[in-house]
Structures are given as structure tokens and as C-alpha cells.
Short mmCIF file of C-alpha atoms and ligand atoms in Angstrom, two decimals:
data_model
loop_
_atom_site.label_atom_id
_atom_site.label_comp_id
_atom_site.label_asym_id
_atom_site.label_seq_id
_atom_site.Cartn_x
_atom_site.Cartn_y
_atom_site.Cartn_z
CA MET A 1473 0.00 0.00 0.00
CA THR A 1474 1.35 3.39 -0.98
CA GLN A 1475 0.97 6.32 1.35
CA THR A 1476 -1.44 9.01 0.37
CA ARG A 1477 0.13 11.78 2.46
CA PRO A 1478 3.72 12.52 1.44
CA ASP A 1479 6.27 11.44 4.01
CA PRO A 1480 8.11 14.48 5.40
CA ASP A 1481 11.05 12.47 6.76
CA ILE A 1482 13.08 11.66 3.68
CA PHE A 1483 16.80 12.44 3.93
CA LEU A 1484 19.13 12.46 0.96
CA TYR A 1485 22.78 13.24 0.36
CA ASP A 1486 23.02 16.52 -1.53
CA THR A 1487 26.33 16.78 -3.40
CA MET A 1488 26.10 20.56 -3.41
CA GLN A 1489 25.68 20.85 0.38
CA ARG A 1490 28.06 17.90 0.88
CA GLN A 1491 25.81 16.36 3.54
CA LYS A 1492 22.60 14.49 4.16
CA VAL A 1493 19.66 16.88 4.29
CA ARG A 1494 15.93 16.63 4.69
CA PHE A 1495 14.17 16.57 1.35
CA VAL A 1496 11.50 19.26 1.01
CA PRO A 1497 10.03 19.65 -2.49
CA THR A 1498 9.01 23.11 -3.76
CA THR A 1499 5.43 22.01 -4.35
CA PRO A 1500 4.11 19.87 -1.51
CA GLY A 1501 3.54 16.31 -2.64
CA ARG A 1502 5.17 16.77 -6.05
CA VAL A 1503 8.71 16.04 -7.13
CA GLY A 1504 10.42 17.13 -10.34
CA MET A 1505 13.45 14.98 -11.12
CA TYR A 1506 15.94 15.24 -13.98
CA LEU A 1507 18.51 12.60 -14.81
CA CYS A 1508 21.28 12.92 -17.40
CA GLY A 1509 20.54 10.18 -19.88
CA PRO A 1510 22.61 8.21 -22.35
CA THR A 1511 24.48 9.37 -25.42
CA VAL A 1512 22.96 6.98 -27.90
CA TYR A 1513 25.94 5.87 -29.93
CA SER A 1514 26.42 2.31 -28.67
CA ASP A 1515 24.75 -0.39 -26.58
CA ALA A 1516 24.42 0.31 -22.88
CA HIS A 1517 26.78 -1.39 -20.44
CA LEU A 1518 26.39 -2.44 -16.83
CA GLY A 1519 27.72 0.93 -15.60
CA HIS A 1520 24.81 2.69 -17.29
CA ALA A 1521 22.46 0.24 -15.62
CA LYS A 1522 23.89 1.11 -12.19
CA LYS A 1523 22.87 4.72 -12.74
CA GLU A 1524 19.47 3.93 -14.22
CA VAL A 1525 18.60 1.46 -11.48
CA ALA A 1526 19.83 3.83 -8.75
CA PHE A 1527 17.54 6.64 -9.86
CA ASP A 1528 14.67 4.30 -10.68
CA VAL A 1529 14.73 3.12 -7.05
CA ILE A 1530 14.86 6.72 -5.79
CA ARG A 1531 11.87 7.57 -7.95
CA ARG A 1532 9.96 4.46 -6.87
CA ALA A 1533 10.75 5.14 -3.20
CA LEU A 1534 9.48 8.71 -3.47
CA MET A 1535 6.31 7.40 -5.09
CA HIS A 1536 5.95 4.84 -2.33
CA PHE A 1537 6.25 7.60 0.26
CA GLY A 1538 3.31 9.41 -1.30
CA TYR A 1539 4.94 11.81 -3.80
CA SER A 1540 3.84 12.27 -7.34
CA VAL A 1541 7.03 12.29 -9.41
CA ARG A 1542 7.66 13.82 -12.81
CA TYR A 1543 10.74 12.02 -14.06
CA VAL A 1544 12.55 13.63 -16.97
CA THR A 1545 15.63 12.07 -18.53
CA ASN A 1546 17.18 13.13 -21.80
CA ILE A 1547 18.60 11.41 -24.82
CA THR A 1548 21.83 12.96 -26.09
CA ASP A 1549 21.84 12.64 -29.85
CA VAL A 1550 24.10 15.54 -30.76
CA GLY A 1551 27.02 17.55 -29.44
CA HIS A 1552 28.75 15.01 -27.17
CA LEU A 1553 32.31 15.27 -28.43
CA GLN A 1554 34.96 12.64 -28.01
CA ASN A 1555 36.75 14.61 -25.34
CA ASP A 1556 35.67 17.08 -22.70
CA SER A 1557 37.72 19.94 -24.11
CA ASP A 1558 35.28 21.03 -26.85
CA ASP A 1559 37.38 19.17 -29.33
CA GLY A 1560 37.26 15.91 -31.23
CA GLU A 1561 34.52 14.40 -33.33
CA ASP A 1562 30.88 14.11 -32.26
CA LYS A 1563 30.54 10.59 -30.80
CA LEU A 1564 27.41 9.96 -32.83
CA LEU A 1565 28.97 11.04 -36.10
CA ALA A 1566 32.03 8.91 -35.53
CA ARG A 1567 29.76 5.93 -35.03
CA ALA A 1568 27.67 6.78 -38.08
CA ARG A 1569 30.81 6.77 -40.20
CA LEU A 1570 31.89 3.45 -38.74
CA GLU A 1571 28.54 1.74 -39.26
CA GLN A 1572 27.79 3.60 -42.51
CA LEU A 1573 24.50 4.85 -41.16
CA GLU A 1574 22.74 8.19 -41.02
CA PRO A 1575 23.47 9.89 -37.68
CA MET A 1576 19.77 9.74 -36.82
CA GLU A 1577 19.79 6.05 -37.68
CA VAL A 1578 22.56 5.56 -35.13
CA ALA A 1579 20.59 7.56 -32.56
CA ASP A 1580 17.41 5.55 -33.13
CA LYS A 1581 19.18 2.21 -33.24
CA TYR A 1582 20.82 2.73 -29.87
CA PHE A 1583 17.84 4.52 -28.37
CA TRP A 1584 15.63 1.48 -28.95
CA SER A 1585 18.38 -0.81 -27.79
CA PHE A 1586 18.56 1.22 -24.57
CA VAL A 1587 14.77 1.11 -24.12
CA SER A 1588 14.67 -2.66 -24.46
CA ASP A 1589 17.52 -3.12 -21.95
CA MET A 1590 15.81 -0.80 -19.49
CA ASP A 1591 12.52 -2.67 -19.91
CA ALA A 1592 14.29 -5.94 -19.18
CA LEU A 1593 15.65 -4.44 -15.97
CA ASN A 1594 12.15 -3.32 -14.97
CA ILE A 1595 13.01 0.39 -15.04
CA LEU A 1596 9.94 2.61 -15.13
CA LYS A 1597 9.48 4.62 -18.29
CA PRO A 1598 10.35 8.32 -17.94
CA SER A 1599 7.48 10.79 -17.73
CA ILE A 1600 9.24 12.78 -20.44
CA ASN A 1601 12.23 11.59 -22.50
CA PRO A 1602 13.32 14.61 -24.56
CA ARG A 1603 16.02 14.56 -27.21
CA ALA A 1604 18.67 17.21 -27.69
CA THR A 1605 18.01 17.49 -31.44
CA GLY A 1606 14.34 18.20 -30.73
CA HIS A 1607 15.23 21.20 -28.56
CA ILE A 1608 17.61 23.27 -30.66
CA THR A 1609 15.36 26.35 -30.43
CA GLU A 1610 15.32 26.25 -26.63
CA GLN A 1611 19.09 25.85 -26.54
CA ILE A 1612 19.63 28.79 -28.89
CA ALA A 1613 17.30 30.96 -26.77
CA LEU A 1614 19.28 30.13 -23.63
CA ILE A 1615 22.57 30.95 -25.36
CA GLU A 1616 21.18 34.28 -26.59
CA GLU A 1617 20.15 35.12 -23.04
CA LEU A 1618 23.67 34.32 -21.82
CA ILE A 1619 25.22 36.56 -24.48
CA SER A 1620 22.85 39.41 -23.68
CA ARG A 1621 23.74 39.16 -19.99
CA GLY A 1622 27.45 39.24 -20.78
CA HIS A 1623 28.20 35.65 -19.76
CA ALA A 1624 28.88 34.22 -23.21
CA TYR A 1625 30.57 35.38 -26.37
CA ALA A 1626 30.65 34.37 -30.01
CA SER A 1627 34.01 33.59 -31.51
CA ASN A 1628 34.68 32.38 -35.03
CA GLY A 1629 31.13 30.98 -35.41
CA SER A 1630 31.15 29.19 -32.06
CA VAL A 1631 29.84 30.48 -28.72
CA TYR A 1632 31.58 29.96 -25.39
CA PHE A 1633 30.51 30.47 -21.79
CA ASP A 1634 32.70 33.08 -20.14
CA VAL A 1635 33.81 31.35 -16.96
CA ARG A 1636 35.55 34.43 -15.57
CA SER A 1637 32.24 36.34 -15.68
CA TRP A 1638 30.68 33.86 -13.24
CA PRO A 1639 32.50 33.57 -9.91
CA ASP A 1640 30.25 30.70 -8.78
CA TYR A 1641 31.67 28.43 -11.48
CA GLY A 1642 33.08 25.37 -9.74
CA LYS A 1643 30.79 25.44 -6.69
CA LEU A 1644 29.49 21.89 -7.12
CA SER A 1645 32.76 20.07 -7.62
CA GLY A 1646 35.00 22.52 -5.81
CA ARG A 1647 37.26 22.48 -8.85
CA LYS A 1648 38.68 25.77 -9.96
CA LEU A 1649 41.78 24.75 -11.83
CA ASP A 1650 42.14 24.55 -15.51
CA ASP A 1651 42.56 20.93 -16.36
CA GLN A 1652 40.40 21.12 -19.45
CA ALA A 1653 42.84 22.93 -21.65
CA GLU A 1654 45.20 20.04 -22.14
CA GLY A 1655 44.73 18.18 -25.37
CA THR A 1656 42.69 20.98 -26.90
CA ARG A 1657 43.80 21.91 -30.38
CA GLU A 1658 45.54 25.27 -30.62
CA GLU A 1659 42.80 26.45 -32.96
CA VAL A 1660 40.02 25.81 -30.44
CA ARG A 1661 42.08 27.23 -27.59
CA GLY A 1662 42.60 30.38 -29.61
CA GLU A 1663 38.83 30.93 -29.82
CA LYS A 1664 38.45 31.03 -26.04
CA ARG A 1665 39.12 33.94 -23.72
CA ASP A 1666 39.99 31.52 -20.94
CA PRO A 1667 40.91 27.87 -21.42
CA ARG A 1668 38.19 26.91 -18.90
CA ASP A 1669 35.45 28.47 -21.07
CA PHE A 1670 33.20 25.78 -22.47
CA ALA A 1671 31.29 25.56 -25.75
CA LEU A 1672 27.60 26.42 -25.87
CA TRP A 1673 27.47 26.31 -29.65
CA LYS A 1674 29.97 24.94 -32.14
CA LYS A 1675 30.51 26.06 -35.69
CA ALA A 1676 29.89 23.21 -38.14
CA GLU A 1677 32.86 22.62 -40.40
CA ALA A 1678 32.19 21.76 -44.01
CA GLY A 1679 30.91 18.19 -44.22
CA HIS A 1680 29.61 18.12 -40.65
CA ILE A 1681 26.25 16.43 -41.15
CA MET A 1682 24.33 17.48 -38.05
CA ARG A 1683 23.91 21.24 -38.48
CA TRP A 1684 21.34 23.91 -37.72
CA ASP A 1685 21.01 27.61 -38.49
CA SER A 1686 21.68 29.94 -35.62
CA PRO A 1687 22.37 33.64 -35.05
CA TRP A 1688 26.09 32.71 -35.15
CA GLY A 1689 26.00 30.75 -38.38
CA VAL A 1690 25.48 27.08 -39.11
CA GLY A 1691 26.45 24.81 -36.26
CA PHE A 1692 25.32 22.48 -33.50
CA PRO A 1693 24.83 22.80 -29.75
CA GLY A 1694 27.44 21.90 -27.16
CA TRP A 1695 26.63 18.94 -24.93
CA HIS A 1696 26.01 20.74 -21.61
CA ILE A 1697 23.41 23.24 -22.81
CA GLU A 1698 20.82 20.59 -23.72
CA CYS A 1699 20.37 19.51 -20.10
CA SER A 1700 19.79 23.08 -18.88
CA ALA A 1701 17.33 23.80 -21.69
CA MET A 1702 15.32 20.59 -21.33
CA SER A 1703 15.25 20.34 -17.53
CA LEU A 1704 14.07 23.94 -17.19
CA LYS A 1705 11.52 23.51 -19.97
CA TYR A 1706 9.85 20.45 -18.49
CA LEU A 1707 10.43 20.88 -14.77
CA GLY A 1708 10.47 24.66 -14.39
CA GLU A 1709 12.43 27.09 -12.23
CA GLY A 1710 14.12 25.67 -9.16
CA PHE A 1711 13.10 22.09 -9.84
CA ASP A 1712 13.75 19.58 -7.11
CA ILE A 1713 16.33 16.91 -7.93
CA HIS A 1714 19.04 16.66 -10.56
CA GLY A 1715 20.81 13.33 -10.83
CA GLY A 1716 23.60 11.70 -12.76
CA GLY A 1717 26.80 9.77 -12.38
CA LEU A 1718 29.59 11.09 -10.17
CA ASP A 1719 31.80 11.33 -13.25
CA LEU A 1720 29.46 13.99 -14.65
CA GLN A 1721 29.93 16.38 -11.72
CA PHE A 1722 32.71 18.05 -13.61
CA PRO A 1723 32.59 19.48 -16.20
CA HIS A 1724 29.01 18.59 -17.22
CA HIS A 1725 27.01 19.47 -14.11
CA GLU A 1726 29.22 22.39 -13.23
CA ALA A 1727 28.54 23.79 -16.70
CA GLU A 1728 24.79 23.13 -16.42
CA ILE A 1729 24.62 25.08 -13.16
CA ALA A 1730 26.72 28.01 -14.37
CA GLN A 1731 24.91 28.49 -17.67
CA SER A 1732 21.41 28.12 -16.15
CA GLU A 1733 22.03 30.46 -13.23
CA ALA A 1734 23.93 32.99 -15.30
CA ALA A 1735 20.94 33.11 -17.67
CA GLY A 1736 18.80 34.12 -14.70
CA HIS A 1737 17.20 30.80 -13.82
CA ALA A 1738 16.92 29.08 -10.47
CA PHE A 1739 18.33 25.62 -11.14
CA ALA A 1740 18.14 22.25 -9.33
CA ARG A 1741 17.68 22.40 -5.55
CA TYR A 1742 19.24 19.01 -4.75
CA TRP A 1743 22.06 17.25 -6.56
CA MET A 1744 22.34 13.48 -6.36
CA HIS A 1745 25.17 11.42 -7.83
CA ASN A 1746 25.59 7.69 -8.14
CA ASN A 1747 29.01 6.19 -7.72
CA MET A 1748 30.63 4.07 -10.39
CA LEU A 1749 30.44 0.49 -11.38
CA THR A 1750 34.03 -0.62 -11.65
CA ILE A 1751 35.94 -3.50 -13.13
CA ASN A 1752 39.36 -4.25 -11.62
CA GLY A 1753 38.93 -1.02 -9.70
CA GLU A 1754 38.46 1.12 -12.83
CA LYS A 1755 35.26 2.80 -14.02
CA MET A 1756 33.51 0.70 -16.63
CA SER A 1757 33.25 2.94 -19.66
CA LYS A 1758 32.65 2.83 -23.36
CA SER A 1759 35.76 4.77 -24.26
CA LYS A 1760 38.05 2.62 -22.08
CA GLY A 1761 36.66 -0.47 -23.76
CA ASN A 1762 36.48 -2.36 -20.44
CA PHE A 1763 32.72 -2.81 -20.56
CA THR A 1764 30.26 -5.66 -20.73
CA THR A 1765 27.05 -4.78 -22.49
CA LEU A 1766 23.72 -5.37 -20.88
CA LYS A 1767 22.71 -7.39 -23.93
CA ASP A 1768 25.54 -9.87 -23.21
CA LEU A 1769 24.71 -10.00 -19.53
CA LEU A 1770 21.01 -10.49 -20.22
CA MET A 1771 21.87 -13.56 -22.29
CA GLN A 1772 23.63 -15.09 -19.30
CA HIS A 1773 21.69 -13.90 -16.28
CA ASP A 1774 18.15 -13.46 -15.10
CA PRO A 1775 17.49 -9.69 -15.41
CA MET A 1776 16.30 -9.67 -11.83
CA VAL A 1777 19.65 -11.03 -10.67
CA ILE A 1778 21.36 -8.14 -12.51
CA ARG A 1779 18.99 -5.71 -10.84
CA TYR A 1780 19.51 -7.37 -7.46
CA LEU A 1781 23.29 -7.10 -7.88
CA LEU A 1782 22.94 -3.37 -8.50
CA VAL A 1783 20.55 -2.61 -5.65
CA SER A 1784 22.51 -4.69 -3.18
CA SER A 1785 25.12 -1.94 -2.98
CA HIS A 1786 24.24 1.65 -2.09
CA TYR A 1787 23.94 4.06 -5.00
CA ARG A 1788 26.77 6.20 -3.52
CA SER A 1789 29.08 3.20 -3.14
CA ILE A 1790 31.26 1.68 -5.78
CA THR A 1791 29.99 -1.62 -7.18
CA GLU A 1792 32.79 -3.88 -8.34
CA PHE A 1793 31.83 -6.16 -11.19
CA SER A 1794 33.02 -9.78 -11.05
CA ASP A 1795 31.78 -13.32 -11.60
CA GLY A 1796 31.74 -13.81 -7.83
CA ALA A 1797 29.45 -10.80 -7.43
CA PHE A 1798 26.98 -12.39 -9.83
CA GLU A 1799 27.20 -15.71 -8.00
CA SER A 1800 26.28 -14.16 -4.68
CA ALA A 1801 23.57 -12.01 -6.28
CA ARG A 1802 22.06 -15.13 -7.78
CA SER A 1803 21.95 -16.99 -4.49
CA GLY A 1804 20.74 -13.95 -2.52
CA TYR A 1805 17.98 -13.28 -4.99
CA ARG A 1806 16.96 -16.90 -5.11
CA ARG A 1807 16.65 -17.04 -1.32
CA LEU A 1808 14.26 -14.08 -1.34
CA SER A 1809 12.22 -15.13 -4.36
CA GLU A 1810 11.85 -18.68 -3.10
CA ALA A 1811 10.59 -17.44 0.25
CA LEU A 1812 8.03 -15.30 -1.55
CA HIS A 1813 7.02 -18.26 -3.68
CA GLU A 1814 6.55 -20.46 -0.65
CA ILE A 1815 4.31 -17.85 0.93
CA GLU A 1816 2.24 -17.53 -2.24
CA ARG A 1817 2.06 -21.32 -2.56
CA HIS A 1818 0.69 -21.69 0.95
CA LEU A 1819 -1.71 -18.75 0.78
CA PRO A 1820 -4.65 -20.38 -1.04
CA THR A 1821 -4.87 -23.22 1.49
CA ALA A 1822 -3.77 -21.34 4.61
CA PRO A 1823 -6.06 -21.46 7.66
CA SER A 1824 -7.80 -18.25 8.63
CA GLY A 1825 -6.45 -16.33 11.58
CA THR A 1826 -3.29 -14.49 12.42
CA ASP A 1827 -0.19 -14.99 14.50
CA ALA A 1828 0.31 -11.85 16.60
CA ALA A 1829 4.00 -12.47 17.37
CA LEU A 1830 4.84 -13.10 13.74
CA ASP A 1831 2.71 -10.14 12.64
CA ALA A 1832 4.78 -7.90 14.91
CA LYS A 1833 8.00 -9.22 13.36
CA ILE A 1834 6.69 -8.61 9.84
CA ALA A 1835 5.73 -5.05 10.79
CA ALA A 1836 9.21 -4.50 12.25
CA HIS A 1837 10.91 -5.71 9.05
CA ARG A 1838 8.63 -3.50 7.02
CA LYS A 1839 9.55 -0.50 9.16
CA ALA A 1840 13.26 -1.34 8.93
CA PHE A 1841 12.96 -1.43 5.14
CA GLU A 1842 11.17 1.91 4.96
CA ASP A 1843 13.53 3.56 7.47
CA ALA A 1844 16.49 2.42 5.37
CA LEU A 1845 15.01 4.09 2.31
CA ARG A 1846 14.21 7.28 4.18
CA ASP A 1847 17.90 7.43 5.06
CA ASP A 1848 19.35 8.36 1.65
CA PHE A 1849 17.78 5.38 -0.10
CA ASN A 1850 19.89 2.79 1.65
CA THR A 1851 19.06 -0.25 -0.46
CA PRO A 1852 21.55 -2.72 1.12
CA LYS A 1853 19.92 -2.08 4.50
CA ALA A 1854 16.49 -2.47 2.92
CA ILE A 1855 17.53 -5.82 1.46
CA ALA A 1856 18.83 -6.87 4.88
CA ALA A 1857 15.30 -6.24 6.19
CA LEU A 1858 13.92 -8.57 3.49
CA PHE A 1859 16.41 -11.24 4.59
CA GLY A 1860 15.26 -10.81 8.19
CA LEU A 1861 11.70 -11.31 7.04
CA THR A 1862 12.76 -14.34 4.99
CA THR A 1863 14.42 -16.02 7.97
CA ASP A 1864 11.32 -15.49 10.13
CA MET A 1865 8.87 -16.61 7.46
CA ASN A 1866 10.85 -19.71 6.48
CA ALA A 1867 11.05 -20.75 10.15
CA ALA A 1868 7.34 -20.14 10.73
CA ILE A 1869 6.26 -22.00 7.59
CA ASN A 1870 8.50 -24.96 8.45
CA ALA A 1871 7.08 -25.07 11.97
CA GLY A 1872 3.49 -25.44 10.85
CA PRO A 1873 0.59 -23.74 9.14
CA VAL A 1874 0.67 -19.94 9.22
CA GLY A 1875 -2.61 -17.99 9.15
CA ALA A 1876 -3.67 -16.48 5.82
CA ALA A 1877 -3.73 -12.88 7.05
CA THR A 1878 -0.18 -13.21 8.37
CA LEU A 1879 1.05 -14.80 5.14
CA ASP A 1880 -0.65 -12.03 3.24
CA ALA A 1881 1.05 -9.34 5.35
CA ALA A 1882 4.43 -10.91 4.58
CA ARG A 1883 3.61 -11.28 0.89
CA GLU A 1884 2.70 -7.62 0.81
CA VAL A 1885 6.16 -6.63 2.11
CA TYR A 1886 7.90 -8.61 -0.65
CA ARG A 1887 5.59 -7.41 -3.38
CA THR A 1888 5.13 -3.74 -2.38
CA LEU A 1889 8.61 -3.03 -1.05
CA GLY A 1890 10.86 -5.60 -2.74
CA GLY A 1891 8.75 -5.46 -5.91
CA GLY A 1892 7.27 -1.96 -6.01
CA VAL A 1893 10.24 -0.06 -4.57
CA LEU A 1894 13.33 -2.13 -5.39
CA GLY A 1895 11.75 -3.31 -8.65
CA LEU A 1896 12.49 -6.99 -7.96
CA PHE A 1897 10.25 -10.08 -8.34
CA SER A 1898 9.17 -9.08 -11.79
CA GLY A 1899 9.43 -10.78 -15.18
CA SER A 1900 10.65 -14.35 -15.38
CA SER A 1901 12.15 -14.32 -12.01
CA THR A 1902 9.96 -14.98 -9.03
CA GLY A 1903 12.17 -18.06 -9.08
CA GLN A 1904 9.19 -20.14 -10.07
CA ALA A 1905 6.67 -18.43 -12.25
CA ALA A 1906 6.95 -16.59 -15.53
CA GLN A 1907 4.95 -13.51 -14.58
CA ALA A 1908 3.60 -12.46 -11.22
CA ASP A 1909 0.01 -12.67 -12.48
CA GLU A 1910 0.73 -15.94 -14.27
CA ALA A 1911 2.21 -17.47 -11.14
CA PRO A 1912 -0.98 -19.17 -9.93
CA VAL A 1913 -1.58 -20.71 -13.39
CA VAL A 1914 1.99 -21.97 -13.72
CA ASP A 1915 1.89 -23.29 -10.17
CA ALA A 1916 -1.35 -25.19 -10.79
CA LEU A 1917 0.02 -26.70 -14.01
CA MET A 1918 3.25 -27.72 -12.30
CA GLU A 1919 1.22 -29.29 -9.51
CA LEU A 1920 -0.51 -31.47 -12.15
CA VAL A 1921 2.78 -32.41 -13.83
CA LEU A 1922 4.38 -33.40 -10.53
CA GLN A 1923 1.28 -35.38 -9.61
CA ALA A 1924 1.50 -37.27 -12.92
CA ARG A 1925 5.15 -38.02 -12.21
CA GLN A 1926 4.27 -39.31 -8.74
CA ASN A 1927 1.61 -41.56 -10.26
CA TYR A 1928 4.11 -43.03 -12.72
CA ARG A 1929 6.46 -43.75 -9.86
CA LEU A 1930 3.77 -45.36 -7.73
CA ASN A 1931 2.86 -47.57 -10.70
CA LYS A 1932 6.56 -48.40 -11.14
CA GLN A 1933 6.53 -46.72 -14.60
CA TYR A 1934 10.01 -45.34 -13.99
CA ALA A 1935 10.88 -44.77 -17.67
CA GLN A 1936 7.87 -42.48 -18.06
CA ALA A 1937 8.63 -40.68 -14.80
CA ASP A 1938 12.22 -40.07 -15.95
CA GLU A 1939 11.12 -38.89 -19.35
CA LEU A 1940 8.84 -36.33 -17.73
CA ARG A 1941 11.64 -35.11 -15.55
CA GLN A 1942 14.01 -34.85 -18.54
CA THR A 1943 11.46 -32.82 -20.46
CA LEU A 1944 11.23 -30.43 -17.53
CA THR A 1945 15.03 -30.21 -17.37
CA ARG A 1946 15.12 -29.29 -21.05
CA VAL A 1947 12.90 -26.26 -20.38
CA GLY A 1948 15.01 -25.27 -17.39
CA VAL A 1949 12.86 -26.68 -14.59
CA THR A 1950 14.60 -28.68 -11.88
CA VAL A 1951 12.65 -31.13 -9.76
CA GLU A 1952 13.89 -32.06 -6.31
CA ASP A 1953 12.43 -34.78 -4.13
CA THR A 1954 12.23 -33.51 -0.58
CA LYS A 1955 10.76 -35.04 2.57
CA ASP A 1956 7.62 -32.97 1.92
CA GLY A 1957 7.30 -34.31 -1.62
CA PRO A 1958 8.64 -33.05 -4.97
CA ARG A 1959 9.58 -29.38 -5.40
CA TRP A 1960 10.37 -27.53 -8.60
CA ARG A 1961 12.49 -24.59 -9.40
CA LYS A 1962 13.40 -22.65 -12.56
N1 ATP B 3130 30.73 2.67 -14.86
C1 ATP B 3130 29.70 3.47 -14.59
N2 ATP B 3130 29.10 3.39 -13.38
C2 ATP B 3130 28.05 4.18 -13.10
N3 ATP B 3130 27.52 5.09 -13.95
C3 ATP B 3130 28.09 5.20 -15.17
C4 ATP B 3130 29.20 4.40 -15.55
N4 ATP B 3130 29.54 4.71 -16.82
C5 ATP B 3130 28.69 5.68 -17.21
N5 ATP B 3130 27.82 5.99 -16.23
C6 ATP B 3130 26.80 7.00 -16.27
O1 ATP B 3130 26.00 6.84 -17.43
C7 ATP B 3130 25.67 8.10 -18.02
C8 ATP B 3130 26.09 8.13 -19.47
O2 ATP B 3130 27.48 8.04 -19.54
P1 ATP B 3130 28.35 8.00 -20.84
O3 ATP B 3130 27.47 7.92 -22.04
O4 ATP B 3130 29.36 9.08 -20.74
O5 ATP B 3130 29.03 6.56 -20.63
P2 ATP B 3130 30.53 6.13 -20.66
O6 ATP B 3130 30.63 4.65 -20.78
O7 ATP B 3130 31.27 6.78 -19.53
O8 ATP B 3130 30.97 6.71 -22.06
P3 ATP B 3130 32.31 7.43 -22.42
O9 ATP B 3130 33.42 6.51 -21.98
O10 ATP B 3130 32.17 7.54 -23.91
O11 ATP B 3130 32.29 8.73 -21.68
C9 ATP B 3130 26.35 9.14 -17.14
O12 ATP B 3130 25.40 9.66 -16.20
C10 ATP B 3130 27.42 8.38 -16.42
O13 ATP B 3130 27.68 8.92 -15.15
ZN1 ZN B 3131 23.15 16.34 -18.35
#
């Protein structure tokens, strides 16, 4: 059950204030959230999933605590250059050349690839999913405002933000030094008044395919400006939460803040950053080439195990990727999903009545889960609460029949909190049934199959019993004979 009155006791870590603070939205009961989305020039990797899952859980938790959330996340389909120093080729164009596709074909190909990966991971669809190329007008308007206020200047057909005109530049990351200038071509450096100045608009050289008319000639927007233009357009002045990966703090988020505020807008009120997914201690990233795509991982693992792996560490902690990590995620997830299955299996035949002591334990686990989320969305602690519940429920079910109302209260914790908030127990992965709503049908059919197998065995028709079991094995179902009779598992 989701609260109807918004919970006033949510605390989150605000990167700008460098501490945990109480979350108070501008409009009571409503949250506007913006998340920097993918640059759609290749398939998503597990690092991208860490970010998407982190913010999906934050969104789901806020919804659970009674807030109505508008969740905006962009698609970068222009302007993200191969290095951060306003130099190098547009990542999308480089890919288009490589694959011999139209740039927009590249964008669409990888956009849909991203959507299908996110669906597999049970990530809620954004409320609005704007694209940079669809918001050129808004970006130009913002740049014009910056020029008219004296915070940007045109130079050789490009436009740069004038960092020296904005003393607040650097307030998010605390970085003031110029470490952007290195690697920049002399030509680009020569266009800037200060090497730290960043591009708002870039002149399109001859042959540059993605190009638009602007007051400064034909060109294309810089990467940072799209996020300011689209977040302000869809979430308004002083919107609540801006999120993204820690690696985007500088220069991307720093630039977003400077250009939005210098243009006279109140920008995001809270800044949230997820930490990195690493491999051998290094950030997994497309450009380093040390990545594993979600598509590959989804071929090998249950999507819910991937999701479990990601939520089992806190969003502000590093998650190290390894085979061992997947192994323990698989067994942890199985323990929870099997407990839920057992509860749902017993529910239809459970006696009426409740068990007050067990009810109190269930309520305590529920509270522990919710308290963990109120405390900066502490998902590992929330999962620990589900394990506590699992231990108590397994013990109670083994000891004898548990009343239906009590079973139902426990089921509700798994489904509403583990399912609704952490996004688990969905798809093919309740451990037993294909879909949550198909679970009773699959269970009933499996009951019949196991009964048929028992009958063969009783009639000493062992060949037929074995054949049935082998057929089940072929479709990934394992049958175990326990002291309480046969059990199956997928
Ligand atoms: N390893 C990672 N762990 C967590 N978040 C990540 C990771 N890699 C990328 N992200 C996040 O995903 C979003 C998109 O990142 P981006 O497209 O720059 O990916 P990338 O692999 O770092 O690519 P590149 O190497 O080309 O910069 C950003 O918000 C970024 O913080
Ligand atoms: Zn952004």
C-alpha cells in the first residue's frame, strides 16, 4: 500500500551541500526529477544500468512515500564530443561513419536498444524523455540570453561560456583549476578567452552532417546546454532533484549550473550522484573499452539477478563487477524469491487467523525497510530487512501452518517493497513463475505435472517418470524430491 500523504522524513545526500539533508520539495507532494541520460551511440553497459537502477529506485521510493514524481531524462543525440575539451569528433557522427549509417539512424538504433535493456531491468518509463536534437530552439534561446547578460561570447562561429564572468563556477565540484585545456587543439584554444570556457554552440565545419542555423551561423549545440534547456523547460524554475553519475559532476554538471544560473534561472535544488560500477577497480566505460554490455549479460543472467546485484550496494558506493558478485547475487535473490514463492504457494490453502508475534516481526521488518530508504535510499539495508523477514517466514512455515492474514502481510512486504520499490520479483524471475500474475496458473500446471510423475512412480513406470523429468530439465525446470514431496524450481 502506498501512502497518500507525502512522508516528510526523507533524507538524501546533496552533493552541493556535501551532507545528508531533509528533502523538502518546492510544491508539496510533487517532485520534479531530472537525470542525465545516455548518449545513444552504442549499446548500454552495466555501468549505465547502475545509474538507471539507482535513480529508478529513488523515484519508486518517493512514489511509495506518497509523492507524485515527474521524471525527466534526456537522450543525447548531438554535441557530445569525443573529449571534454570542446574538441574531437561528435561521438554519434564517428559511429555513423563506422557503421555507414545516417546519424539519426545511429541515434534511433541505440535509443531502442537502450529502451529494451531498461525494460528488461524493470526500469519505469520516464514521464518525459526529450532529445537534444528536438530542442535546438530552446538551446539557442538560452545561449542568446547568456550573451545578452554578458556571460557568453561568439568567436569564429562558435559560442563559449565566459567562466571568468561567473564567480560561482566550480561550486558543485570545488574544482577551480584549468585541467580542461590540455589536449585541446591550438585552434580551439585560440577561440576562447579563458581555457576553462566551455562551448555552448559549435561552428559546423564543411561536411559536418548534423547542423542547424543559428544567429552565429550554421552549427550544433554543445553537450552541456541541452540539459539546462530541457530540464528547465519540463520541470520549471528551481526544480527539485538533478541526478547523474559522479563522473558527470565536472565538467558537465558544473557547466549546467553556471549556464542556467547565469541566464537568470533558479536551477536544481538538490544534486544526487551515483558512484561508479568498476571492473578491476576502474570505471567501466565505453571509451576505455572495459565494458560488458547489458545485452551480453542479459543472455547469461536473469534480469532480476542483474537488478539485485545493483541494488545490493548503495547508490553512492562503488559496485565492483566480477563473476563472484553475480554468484552471490544469484543466491541472494533466489533465497528471497523462493521465500516469496513459498508464501504464495501456501496462501490459497492457509487457515484463517493471524499470529500476533509473527505479525509484529513482519511489521518491524517493514519498518526497517522503509527507514532504510528514508535514510538516503539505503538499499543494502532495505535488502537486509527482506532477509530478516525471509528467515522469520521460512522458520514459521517450516514449523506449521501460518494464518492467511499473516502470510498475506508478509507477501505484501515482498511485493510492495521488494517489488514496487526495489523493482524486484518481476518478469521471469519470481524463481518459479513466468509472470507475477501468471504465477498461480503456472503453479497449478506444475502441480498437475508433478502429480502425474508421482503416479508413474507409484505404478513403477520409472521410464515415463524419468522422461517427464528430462522434459522439464530441457525447459530449465529442476525437480527435487524432498521429505515434503517433490519441489520444482526454474
Ligand atoms: N561505470 C559506470 N558506473 C556508473 N555510472 C556510469 C558508468 N559509466 C557511465 N555511467 C553514467 O552513465 C551516463 C552516461 O554516460 P556515458 O554515455 O558518458 O558513458 P561512458 O561509458 O562513460 O561513455 P564514455 O566513456 O564515452 O564517456 C552518465 O550519467 C554516467 O555517469
Ligand atoms: Zn546532463
